[in-house]
mmCIF file with all atom_site columns, C-alpha atoms in Angstrom:
data_model
loop_
_atom_site.group_PDB
_atom_site.id
_atom_site.type_symbol
_atom_site.label_atom_id
_atom_site.label_alt_id
_atom_site.label_comp_id
_atom_site.label_asym_id
_atom_site.label_entity_id
_atom_site.label_seq_id
_atom_site.pdbx_PDB_ins_code
_atom_site.Cartn_x
_atom_site.Cartn_y
_atom_site.Cartn_z
_atom_site.occupancy
_atom_site.B_iso_or_equiv
_atom_site.pdbx_formal_charge
_atom_site.auth_seq_id
_atom_site.auth_comp_id
_atom_site.auth_asym_id
_atom_site.auth_atom_id
_atom_site.pdbx_PDB_model_num
ATOM 1   C CA . ASP V 1 1   ? -76.825  198.834 -65.494  1.00 0.00 ? 1   ASP V CA 1
ATOM 2   C CA . GLY V 1 2   ? -80.343  199.110 -66.405  1.00 0.00 ? 2   GLY V CA 1
ATOM 3   C CA . ASP V 1 3   ? -79.584  202.687 -67.498  1.00 0.00 ? 3   ASP V CA 1
ATOM 4   C CA . GLY V 1 4   ? -77.157  202.133 -69.657  1.00 0.00 ? 4   GLY V CA 1
ATOM 5   C CA . SER V 1 5   ? -74.092  202.333 -67.528  1.00 0.00 ? 5   SER V CA 1
ATOM 6   C CA . ASN V 1 6   ? -71.153  200.465 -66.491  1.00 0.00 ? 6   ASN V CA 1
ATOM 7   C CA . ARG V 1 7   ? -71.042  198.553 -69.570  1.00 0.00 ? 7   ARG V CA 1
ATOM 8   C CA . VAL V 1 8   ? -68.907  195.471 -71.028  1.00 0.00 ? 8   VAL V CA 1
ATOM 9   C CA . ARG V 1 9   ? -67.641  194.273 -73.692  1.00 0.00 ? 9   ARG V CA 1
ATOM 10  C CA . LEU V 1 10  ? -68.868  190.504 -73.598  1.00 0.00 ? 10  LEU V CA 1
ATOM 11  C CA . LEU V 1 11  ? -66.980  189.385 -76.773  1.00 0.00 ? 11  LEU V CA 1
ATOM 12  C CA . PRO V 1 12  ? -64.367  191.612 -77.055  1.00 0.00 ? 12  PRO V CA 1
ATOM 13  C CA . ASN V 1 13  ? -62.800  189.949 -80.601  1.00 0.00 ? 13  ASN V CA 1
ATOM 14  C CA . ASP V 1 14  ? -65.737  189.106 -82.487  1.00 0.00 ? 14  ASP V CA 1
ATOM 15  C CA . SER V 1 15  ? -66.789  191.013 -85.723  1.00 0.00 ? 15  SER V CA 1
ATOM 16  C CA . VAL V 1 16  ? -70.072  189.341 -86.187  1.00 0.00 ? 16  VAL V CA 1
ATOM 17  C CA . ASP V 1 17  ? -72.376  188.546 -83.316  1.00 0.00 ? 17  ASP V CA 1
ATOM 18  C CA . PHE V 1 18  ? -75.557  188.753 -83.583  1.00 0.00 ? 18  PHE V CA 1
ATOM 19  C CA . SER V 1 19  ? -79.336  187.532 -82.067  1.00 0.00 ? 19  SER V CA 1
ATOM 20  C CA . VAL V 1 20  ? -78.709  187.430 -78.282  1.00 0.00 ? 20  VAL V CA 1
ATOM 21  C CA . VAL V 1 21  ? -81.281  185.914 -76.464  1.00 0.00 ? 21  VAL V CA 1
ATOM 22  C CA . ALA V 1 22  ? -81.678  185.489 -73.137  1.00 0.00 ? 22  ALA V CA 1
ATOM 23  C CA . CYS V 1 23  ? -82.315  181.582 -71.657  1.00 0.00 ? 23  CYS V CA 1
ATOM 24  C CA . GLY V 1 24  ? -83.802  180.691 -68.841  1.00 0.00 ? 24  GLY V CA 1
ATOM 25  C CA . THR V 1 25  ? -83.277  182.673 -65.697  1.00 0.00 ? 25  THR V CA 1
ATOM 26  C CA . GLY V 1 26  ? -79.677  182.971 -64.677  1.00 0.00 ? 26  GLY V CA 1
ATOM 27  C CA . ASP V 1 27  ? -76.562  184.215 -66.827  1.00 0.00 ? 27  ASP V CA 1
ATOM 28  C CA . ASP V 1 28  ? -76.769  182.600 -70.068  1.00 0.00 ? 28  ASP V CA 1
ATOM 29  C CA . VAL V 1 29  ? -77.489  184.112 -73.165  1.00 0.00 ? 29  VAL V CA 1
ATOM 30  C CA . ILE V 1 30  ? -77.490  182.050 -76.609  1.00 0.00 ? 30  ILE V CA 1
ATOM 31  C CA . VAL V 1 31  ? -76.331  184.201 -79.622  1.00 0.00 ? 31  VAL V CA 1
ATOM 32  C CA . GLY V 1 32  ? -75.244  183.678 -83.285  1.00 0.00 ? 32  GLY V CA 1
ATOM 33  C CA . ARG V 1 33  ? -71.439  183.940 -84.060  1.00 0.00 ? 33  ARG V CA 1
ATOM 34  C CA . VAL V 1 34  ? -69.719  183.621 -87.129  1.00 0.00 ? 34  VAL V CA 1
ATOM 35  C CA . LEU V 1 35  ? -66.060  183.003 -86.951  1.00 0.00 ? 35  LEU V CA 1
ATOM 36  C CA . GLU V 1 36  ? -63.474  182.639 -89.525  1.00 0.00 ? 36  GLU V CA 1
ATOM 37  C CA . ASP V 1 37  ? -65.251  179.872 -91.084  1.00 0.00 ? 37  ASP V CA 1
ATOM 38  C CA . ASN V 1 38  ? -68.023  182.016 -91.899  1.00 0.00 ? 38  ASN V CA 1
ATOM 39  C CA . ALA V 1 39  ? -71.042  179.763 -91.272  1.00 0.00 ? 39  ALA V CA 1
ATOM 40  C CA . PRO V 1 40  ? -73.301  181.520 -88.898  1.00 0.00 ? 40  PRO V CA 1
ATOM 41  C CA . ASN V 1 41  ? -73.393  178.309 -85.184  1.00 0.00 ? 41  ASN V CA 1
ATOM 42  C CA . VAL V 1 42  ? -75.543  179.431 -81.846  1.00 0.00 ? 42  VAL V CA 1
ATOM 43  C CA . TRP V 1 43  ? -73.251  179.922 -79.144  1.00 0.00 ? 43  TRP V CA 1
ATOM 44  C CA . ARG V 1 44  ? -73.884  179.884 -75.232  1.00 0.00 ? 44  ARG V CA 1
ATOM 45  C CA . LEU V 1 45  ? -72.069  182.774 -73.475  1.00 0.00 ? 45  LEU V CA 1
ATOM 46  C CA . ASN V 1 46  ? -72.495  183.202 -69.599  1.00 0.00 ? 46  ASN V CA 1
ATOM 47  C CA . THR V 1 47  ? -72.430  186.701 -69.103  1.00 0.00 ? 47  THR V CA 1
ATOM 48  C CA . GLY V 1 48  ? -71.218  186.326 -65.714  1.00 0.00 ? 48  GLY V CA 1
ATOM 49  C CA . THR V 1 49  ? -68.241  184.498 -66.601  1.00 0.00 ? 49  THR V CA 1
ATOM 50  C CA . GLY V 1 50  ? -67.673  184.890 -70.136  1.00 0.00 ? 50  GLY V CA 1
ATOM 51  C CA . GLU V 1 51  ? -67.545  181.737 -70.796  1.00 0.00 ? 51  GLU V CA 1
ATOM 52  C CA . LEU V 1 52  ? -68.454  180.615 -74.211  1.00 0.00 ? 52  LEU V CA 1
ATOM 53  C CA . LYS V 1 53  ? -69.487  177.222 -75.409  1.00 0.00 ? 53  LYS V CA 1
ATOM 54  C CA . GLN V 1 54  ? -70.385  176.151 -79.152  1.00 0.00 ? 54  GLN V CA 1
ATOM 55  C CA . LEU V 1 55  ? -73.723  174.437 -79.359  1.00 0.00 ? 55  LEU V CA 1
ATOM 56  C CA . THR V 1 56  ? -74.375  174.226 -82.687  1.00 0.00 ? 56  THR V CA 1
ATOM 57  C CA . PHE V 1 57  ? -72.007  173.060 -86.003  1.00 0.00 ? 57  PHE V CA 1
ATOM 58  C CA . GLY V 1 58  ? -73.825  173.680 -88.871  1.00 0.00 ? 58  GLY V CA 1
ATOM 59  C CA . LYS V 1 59  ? -73.639  175.705 -92.346  1.00 0.00 ? 59  LYS V CA 1
ATOM 60  C CA . ASP V 1 60  ? -75.979  178.569 -91.388  1.00 0.00 ? 60  ASP V CA 1
ATOM 61  C CA . ILE V 1 61  ? -77.832  178.454 -87.862  1.00 0.00 ? 61  ILE V CA 1
ATOM 62  C CA . GLU V 1 62  ? -77.977  182.086 -86.781  1.00 0.00 ? 62  GLU V CA 1
ATOM 63  C CA . LYS V 1 63  ? -80.348  181.981 -83.768  1.00 0.00 ? 63  LYS V CA 1
ATOM 64  C CA . GLY V 1 64  ? -82.386  180.386 -81.010  1.00 0.00 ? 64  GLY V CA 1
ATOM 65  C CA . SER V 1 65  ? -85.228  179.801 -78.599  1.00 0.00 ? 65  SER V CA 1
ATOM 66  C CA . CYS V 1 66  ? -84.860  178.688 -75.104  1.00 0.00 ? 66  CYS V CA 1
ATOM 67  C CA . THR V 1 67  ? -87.057  177.089 -72.968  1.00 0.00 ? 67  THR V CA 1
ATOM 68  C CA . PRO V 1 68  ? -88.214  178.983 -70.029  1.00 0.00 ? 68  PRO V CA 1
ATOM 69  C CA . ASP V 1 69  ? -86.050  176.237 -67.663  1.00 0.00 ? 69  ASP V CA 1
ATOM 70  C CA . GLY V 1 70  ? -82.927  177.568 -70.141  1.00 0.00 ? 70  GLY V CA 1
ATOM 71  C CA . ARG V 1 71  ? -82.494  173.328 -70.536  1.00 0.00 ? 71  ARG V CA 1
ATOM 72  C CA . TRP V 1 72  ? -83.171  173.588 -73.938  1.00 0.00 ? 72  TRP V CA 1
ATOM 73  C CA . VAL V 1 73  ? -82.339  175.329 -77.382  1.00 0.00 ? 73  VAL V CA 1
ATOM 74  C CA . VAL V 1 74  ? -84.246  174.644 -80.583  1.00 0.00 ? 74  VAL V CA 1
ATOM 75  C CA . TYR V 1 75  ? -83.160  175.959 -83.664  1.00 0.00 ? 75  TYR V CA 1
ATOM 76  C CA . ASN V 1 76  ? -83.462  175.315 -87.150  1.00 0.00 ? 76  ASN V CA 1
ATOM 77  C CA . GLU V 1 77  ? -81.080  173.868 -89.289  1.00 0.00 ? 77  GLU V CA 1
ATOM 78  C CA . ALA V 1 78  ? -81.810  175.331 -92.630  1.00 0.00 ? 78  ALA V CA 1
ATOM 79  C CA . GLU V 1 79  ? -78.481  173.694 -94.977  1.00 0.00 ? 79  GLU V CA 1
ATOM 80  C CA . PRO V 1 80  ? -78.382  170.059 -94.301  1.00 0.00 ? 80  PRO V CA 1
ATOM 81  C CA . ALA V 1 81  ? -76.048  167.973 -96.115  1.00 0.00 ? 81  ALA V CA 1
ATOM 82  C CA . ASP V 1 82  ? -79.324  166.356 -97.252  1.00 0.00 ? 82  ASP V CA 1
ATOM 83  C CA . GLY V 1 83  ? -80.849  169.450 -98.189  1.00 0.00 ? 83  GLY V CA 1
ATOM 84  C CA . VAL V 1 84  ? -83.937  168.584 -95.853  1.00 0.00 ? 84  VAL V CA 1
ATOM 85  C CA . SER V 1 85  ? -84.854  171.847 -93.393  1.00 0.00 ? 85  SER V CA 1
ATOM 86  C CA . ARG V 1 86  ? -85.057  170.611 -89.686  1.00 0.00 ? 86  ARG V CA 1
ATOM 87  C CA . ILE V 1 87  ? -85.817  171.656 -86.130  1.00 0.00 ? 87  ILE V CA 1
ATOM 88  C CA . LEU V 1 88  ? -83.760  169.964 -83.396  1.00 0.00 ? 88  LEU V CA 1
ATOM 89  C CA . LYS V 1 89  ? -83.205  171.231 -79.793  1.00 0.00 ? 89  LYS V CA 1
ATOM 90  C CA . VAL V 1 90  ? -79.496  170.484 -78.021  1.00 0.00 ? 90  VAL V CA 1
ATOM 91  C CA . SER V 1 91  ? -79.256  170.715 -74.145  1.00 0.00 ? 91  SER V CA 1
ATOM 92  C CA . ILE V 1 92  ? -77.469  174.286 -73.094  1.00 0.00 ? 92  ILE V CA 1
ATOM 93  C CA . ASP V 1 93  ? -74.943  172.162 -72.065  1.00 0.00 ? 93  ASP V CA 1
ATOM 94  C CA . GLY V 1 94  ? -74.306  170.699 -76.002  1.00 0.00 ? 94  GLY V CA 1
ATOM 95  C CA . GLY V 1 95  ? -74.367  167.098 -76.787  1.00 0.00 ? 95  GLY V CA 1
ATOM 96  C CA . GLU V 1 96  ? -76.220  165.650 -79.653  1.00 0.00 ? 96  GLU V CA 1
ATOM 97  C CA . PRO V 1 97  ? -79.401  167.181 -81.271  1.00 0.00 ? 97  PRO V CA 1
ATOM 98  C CA . VAL V 1 98  ? -82.893  166.011 -80.748  1.00 0.00 ? 98  VAL V CA 1
ATOM 99  C CA . GLU V 1 99  ? -85.004  165.960 -83.868  1.00 0.00 ? 99  GLU V CA 1
ATOM 100 C CA . LEU V 1 100 ? -88.305  167.522 -83.225  1.00 0.00 ? 100 LEU V CA 1
ATOM 101 C CA . ALA V 1 101 ? -89.416  168.156 -86.716  1.00 0.00 ? 101 ALA V CA 1
ATOM 102 C CA . ARG V 1 102 ? -88.691  169.234 -90.349  1.00 0.00 ? 102 ARG V CA 1
ATOM 103 C CA . GLY V 1 103 ? -89.784  171.905 -92.399  1.00 0.00 ? 103 GLY V CA 1
ATOM 104 C CA . THR V 1 104 ? -89.235  175.545 -91.479  1.00 0.00 ? 104 THR V CA 1
ATOM 105 C CA . ALA V 1 105 ? -87.002  178.893 -92.964  1.00 0.00 ? 105 ALA V CA 1
ATOM 106 C CA . PHE V 1 106 ? -86.326  180.797 -89.582  1.00 0.00 ? 106 PHE V CA 1
ATOM 107 C CA . SER V 1 107 ? -85.475  180.086 -85.611  1.00 0.00 ? 107 SER V CA 1
ATOM 108 C CA . PRO V 1 108 ? -89.053  178.334 -84.461  1.00 0.00 ? 108 PRO V CA 1
ATOM 109 C CA . PRO V 1 109 ? -89.618  179.793 -81.299  1.00 0.00 ? 109 PRO V CA 1
ATOM 110 C CA . VAL V 1 110 ? -90.866  178.037 -78.272  1.00 0.00 ? 110 VAL V CA 1
ATOM 111 C CA . SER V 1 111 ? -93.904  179.323 -76.499  1.00 0.00 ? 111 SER V CA 1
ATOM 112 C CA . LEU V 1 112 ? -93.423  181.539 -72.969  1.00 0.00 ? 112 LEU V CA 1
ATOM 113 C CA . ASN V 1 113 ? -95.237  179.208 -70.889  1.00 0.00 ? 113 ASN V CA 1
ATOM 114 C CA . GLY V 1 114 ? -92.293  175.934 -72.796  1.00 0.00 ? 114 GLY V CA 1
ATOM 115 C CA . LYS V 1 115 ? -95.234  173.982 -73.500  1.00 0.00 ? 115 LYS V CA 1
ATOM 116 C CA . LEU V 1 116 ? -95.253  174.372 -77.556  1.00 0.00 ? 116 LEU V CA 1
ATOM 117 C CA . LEU V 1 117 ? -93.075  175.399 -80.590  1.00 0.00 ? 117 LEU V CA 1
ATOM 118 C CA . ALA V 1 118 ? -94.472  176.864 -83.569  1.00 0.00 ? 118 ALA V CA 1
ATOM 119 C CA . TYR V 1 119 ? -92.508  176.602 -87.104  1.00 0.00 ? 119 TYR V CA 1
ATOM 120 C CA . GLY V 1 120 ? -93.505  177.225 -90.464  1.00 0.00 ? 120 GLY V CA 1
ATOM 121 C CA . LYS V 1 121 ? -93.889  174.341 -93.324  1.00 0.00 ? 121 LYS V CA 1
ATOM 122 C CA . THR V 1 122 ? -94.410  174.537 -97.115  1.00 0.00 ? 122 THR V CA 1
ATOM 123 C CA . SER V 1 123 ? -95.531  171.967 -99.061  1.00 0.00 ? 123 SER V CA 1
ATOM 124 C CA . GLY V 1 124 ? -94.991  170.671 -103.051 1.00 0.00 ? 124 GLY V CA 1
ATOM 125 C CA . GLN V 1 125 ? -93.878  173.390 -105.241 1.00 0.00 ? 125 GLN V CA 1
ATOM 126 C CA . GLY V 1 126 ? -94.842  176.488 -107.603 1.00 0.00 ? 126 GLY V CA 1
ATOM 127 C CA . ALA V 1 127 ? -98.396  177.508 -108.166 1.00 0.00 ? 127 ALA V CA 1
ATOM 128 C CA . GLY V 1 128 ? -99.192  173.876 -106.077 1.00 0.00 ? 128 GLY V CA 1
ATOM 129 C CA . ALA V 1 129 ? -97.181  175.017 -102.999 1.00 0.00 ? 129 ALA V CA 1
ATOM 130 C CA . THR V 1 130 ? -98.963  175.277 -100.066 1.00 0.00 ? 130 THR V CA 1
ATOM 131 C CA . THR V 1 131 ? -97.895  177.189 -96.644  1.00 0.00 ? 131 THR V CA 1
ATOM 132 C CA . LYS V 1 132 ? -98.689  176.805 -92.910  1.00 0.00 ? 132 LYS V CA 1
ATOM 133 C CA . ILE V 1 133 ? -97.649  177.796 -90.070  1.00 0.00 ? 133 ILE V CA 1
ATOM 134 C CA . VAL V 1 134 ? -97.896  174.392 -87.156  1.00 0.00 ? 134 VAL V CA 1
ATOM 135 C CA . VAL V 1 135 ? -97.889  174.606 -83.764  1.00 0.00 ? 135 VAL V CA 1
ATOM 136 C CA . GLN V 1 136 ? -96.565  171.426 -82.079  1.00 0.00 ? 136 GLN V CA 1
ATOM 137 C CA . ARG V 1 137 ? -96.127  170.060 -78.343  1.00 0.00 ? 137 ARG V CA 1
ATOM 138 C CA . LEU V 1 138 ? -92.875  170.462 -77.408  1.00 0.00 ? 138 LEU V CA 1
ATOM 139 C CA . ASP V 1 139 ? -93.225  167.693 -75.084  1.00 0.00 ? 139 ASP V CA 1
ATOM 140 C CA . ASP V 1 140 ? -94.159  164.879 -77.500  1.00 0.00 ? 140 ASP V CA 1
ATOM 141 C CA . GLY V 1 141 ? -94.084  166.127 -80.668  1.00 0.00 ? 141 GLY V CA 1
ATOM 142 C CA . ARG V 1 142 ? -98.128  166.159 -81.126  1.00 0.00 ? 142 ARG V CA 1
ATOM 143 C CA . ILE V 1 143 ? -99.004  169.051 -83.549  1.00 0.00 ? 143 ILE V CA 1
ATOM 144 C CA . GLU V 1 144 ? -101.923 171.076 -81.626  1.00 0.00 ? 144 GLU V CA 1
ATOM 145 C CA . LYS V 1 145 ? -103.019 173.324 -85.366  1.00 0.00 ? 145 LYS V CA 1
ATOM 146 C CA . GLU V 1 146 ? -102.258 174.181 -88.083  1.00 0.00 ? 146 GLU V CA 1
ATOM 147 C CA . ILE V 1 147 ? -103.037 177.259 -89.635  1.00 0.00 ? 147 ILE V CA 1
ATOM 148 C CA . GLY V 1 148 ? -103.048 177.904 -93.454  1.00 0.00 ? 148 GLY V CA 1
ATOM 149 C CA . LEU V 1 149 ? -101.339 180.392 -95.094  1.00 0.00 ? 149 LEU V CA 1
ATOM 150 C CA . SER V 1 150 ? -101.632 181.523 -98.948  1.00 0.00 ? 150 SER V CA 1
ATOM 151 C CA . PRO V 1 151 ? -98.820  180.806 -100.473 1.00 0.00 ? 151 PRO V CA 1
ATOM 152 C CA . ILE V 1 152 ? -97.898  184.760 -101.743 1.00 0.00 ? 152 ILE V CA 1
ATOM 153 C CA . PHE V 1 153 ? -98.614  185.717 -98.040  1.00 0.00 ? 153 PHE V CA 1
ATOM 154 C CA . ASP V 1 154 ? -95.038  187.143 -97.304  1.00 0.00 ? 154 ASP V CA 1
ATOM 155 C CA . TRP V 1 155 ? -94.438  186.532 -94.060  1.00 0.00 ? 155 TRP V CA 1
ATOM 156 C CA . GLU V 1 156 ? -91.258  186.019 -91.194  1.00 0.00 ? 156 GLU V CA 1
ATOM 157 C CA . ASP V 1 157 ? -90.537  186.916 -87.618  1.00 0.00 ? 157 ASP V CA 1
ATOM 158 C CA . LEU V 1 158 ? -92.612  184.137 -85.896  1.00 0.00 ? 158 LEU V CA 1
ATOM 159 C CA . GLY V 1 159 ? -93.045  184.947 -82.133  1.00 0.00 ? 159 GLY V CA 1
ATOM 160 C CA . TRP V 1 160 ? -95.342  183.886 -79.127  1.00 0.00 ? 160 TRP V CA 1
ATOM 161 C CA . THR V 1 161 ? -97.616  186.709 -77.392  1.00 0.00 ? 161 THR V CA 1
ATOM 162 C CA . PRO V 1 162 ? -96.946  186.712 -73.420  1.00 0.00 ? 162 PRO V CA 1
ATOM 163 C CA . ASP V 1 163 ? -99.913  184.181 -72.590  1.00 0.00 ? 163 ASP V CA 1
ATOM 164 C CA . SER V 1 164 ? -99.232  181.838 -74.946  1.00 0.00 ? 164 SER V CA 1
ATOM 165 C CA . ARG V 1 165 ? -102.223 181.210 -76.098  1.00 0.00 ? 165 ARG V CA 1
ATOM 166 C CA . ALA V 1 166 ? -101.404 183.192 -79.515  1.00 0.00 ? 166 ALA V CA 1
ATOM 167 C CA . LEU V 1 167 ? -98.825  183.980 -82.750  1.00 0.00 ? 167 LEU V CA 1
ATOM 168 C CA . THR V 1 168 ? -97.698  186.959 -83.724  1.00 0.00 ? 168 THR V CA 1
ATOM 169 C CA . LEU V 1 169 ? -95.719  187.627 -87.214  1.00 0.00 ? 169 LEU V CA 1
ATOM 170 C CA . VAL V 1 170 ? -94.688  190.585 -89.305  1.00 0.00 ? 170 VAL V CA 1
ATOM 171 C CA . HIS V 1 171 ? -96.412  190.194 -93.028  1.00 0.00 ? 171 HIS V CA 1
ATOM 172 C CA . HIS V 1 172 ? -94.609  192.071 -96.058  1.00 0.00 ? 172 HIS V CA 1
ATOM 173 C CA . THR V 1 173 ? -96.881  193.754 -97.981  1.00 0.00 ? 173 THR V CA 1
ATOM 174 C CA . THR V 1 174 ? -96.368  196.234 -100.829 1.00 0.00 ? 174 THR V CA 1
ATOM 175 C CA . ASP V 1 175 ? -94.707  199.392 -100.896 1.00 0.00 ? 175 ASP V CA 1
ATOM 176 C CA . ALA V 1 176 ? -92.419  198.570 -98.203  1.00 0.00 ? 176 ALA V CA 1
ATOM 177 C CA . VAL V 1 177 ? -95.487  197.928 -95.844  1.00 0.00 ? 177 VAL V CA 1
ATOM 178 C CA . GLN V 1 178 ? -95.131  195.853 -93.417  1.00 0.00 ? 178 GLN V CA 1
ATOM 179 C CA . THR V 1 179 ? -98.207  194.792 -90.708  1.00 0.00 ? 179 THR V CA 1
ATOM 180 C CA . VAL V 1 180 ? -97.642  192.363 -87.665  1.00 0.00 ? 180 VAL V CA 1
ATOM 181 C CA . TYR V 1 181 ? -100.853 190.068 -86.987  1.00 0.00 ? 181 TYR V CA 1
ATOM 182 C CA . MET V 1 182 ? -101.469 188.086 -84.435  1.00 0.00 ? 182 MET V CA 1
ATOM 183 C CA . LEU V 1 183 ? -103.184 184.630 -85.264  1.00 0.00 ? 183 LEU V CA 1
#
């Protein structure tokens, strides 16, 4: 219940679950689960029926982001067999994933209006590396904007503002200080 009473454990036999995210307007959530194979993957969980369905089958897929209509789960595959990080989407019902982009080290968030996807991308290595945040249209893959960042700008937790007009991120500075930015 909304006040915290009448709690029901949905995954009673799991020892490692994380990143629960509502998906659409129904009873579905997506959850990262680590099972006996020690490979985190994303699953759909219907909170009303308890039905579980594995959606990803990678080596280290910890969380995903749902489209507002609840039809798609967008996620990052950081350790594929060929070593090229990809951003993919898969139907909430499972099936073959569709590649959307390449490059990111975290789960790329879908905007709350369902039109855009944001992700980090690093090109090059060492002192010549460049880092940027890419904003891409979800429907046709067109790049809307690229925001350049310093390669030493240590950041994570990319997200969207409620109106889908700006991005938020957490910047790690010195002395364990964290700052939230809006871009």
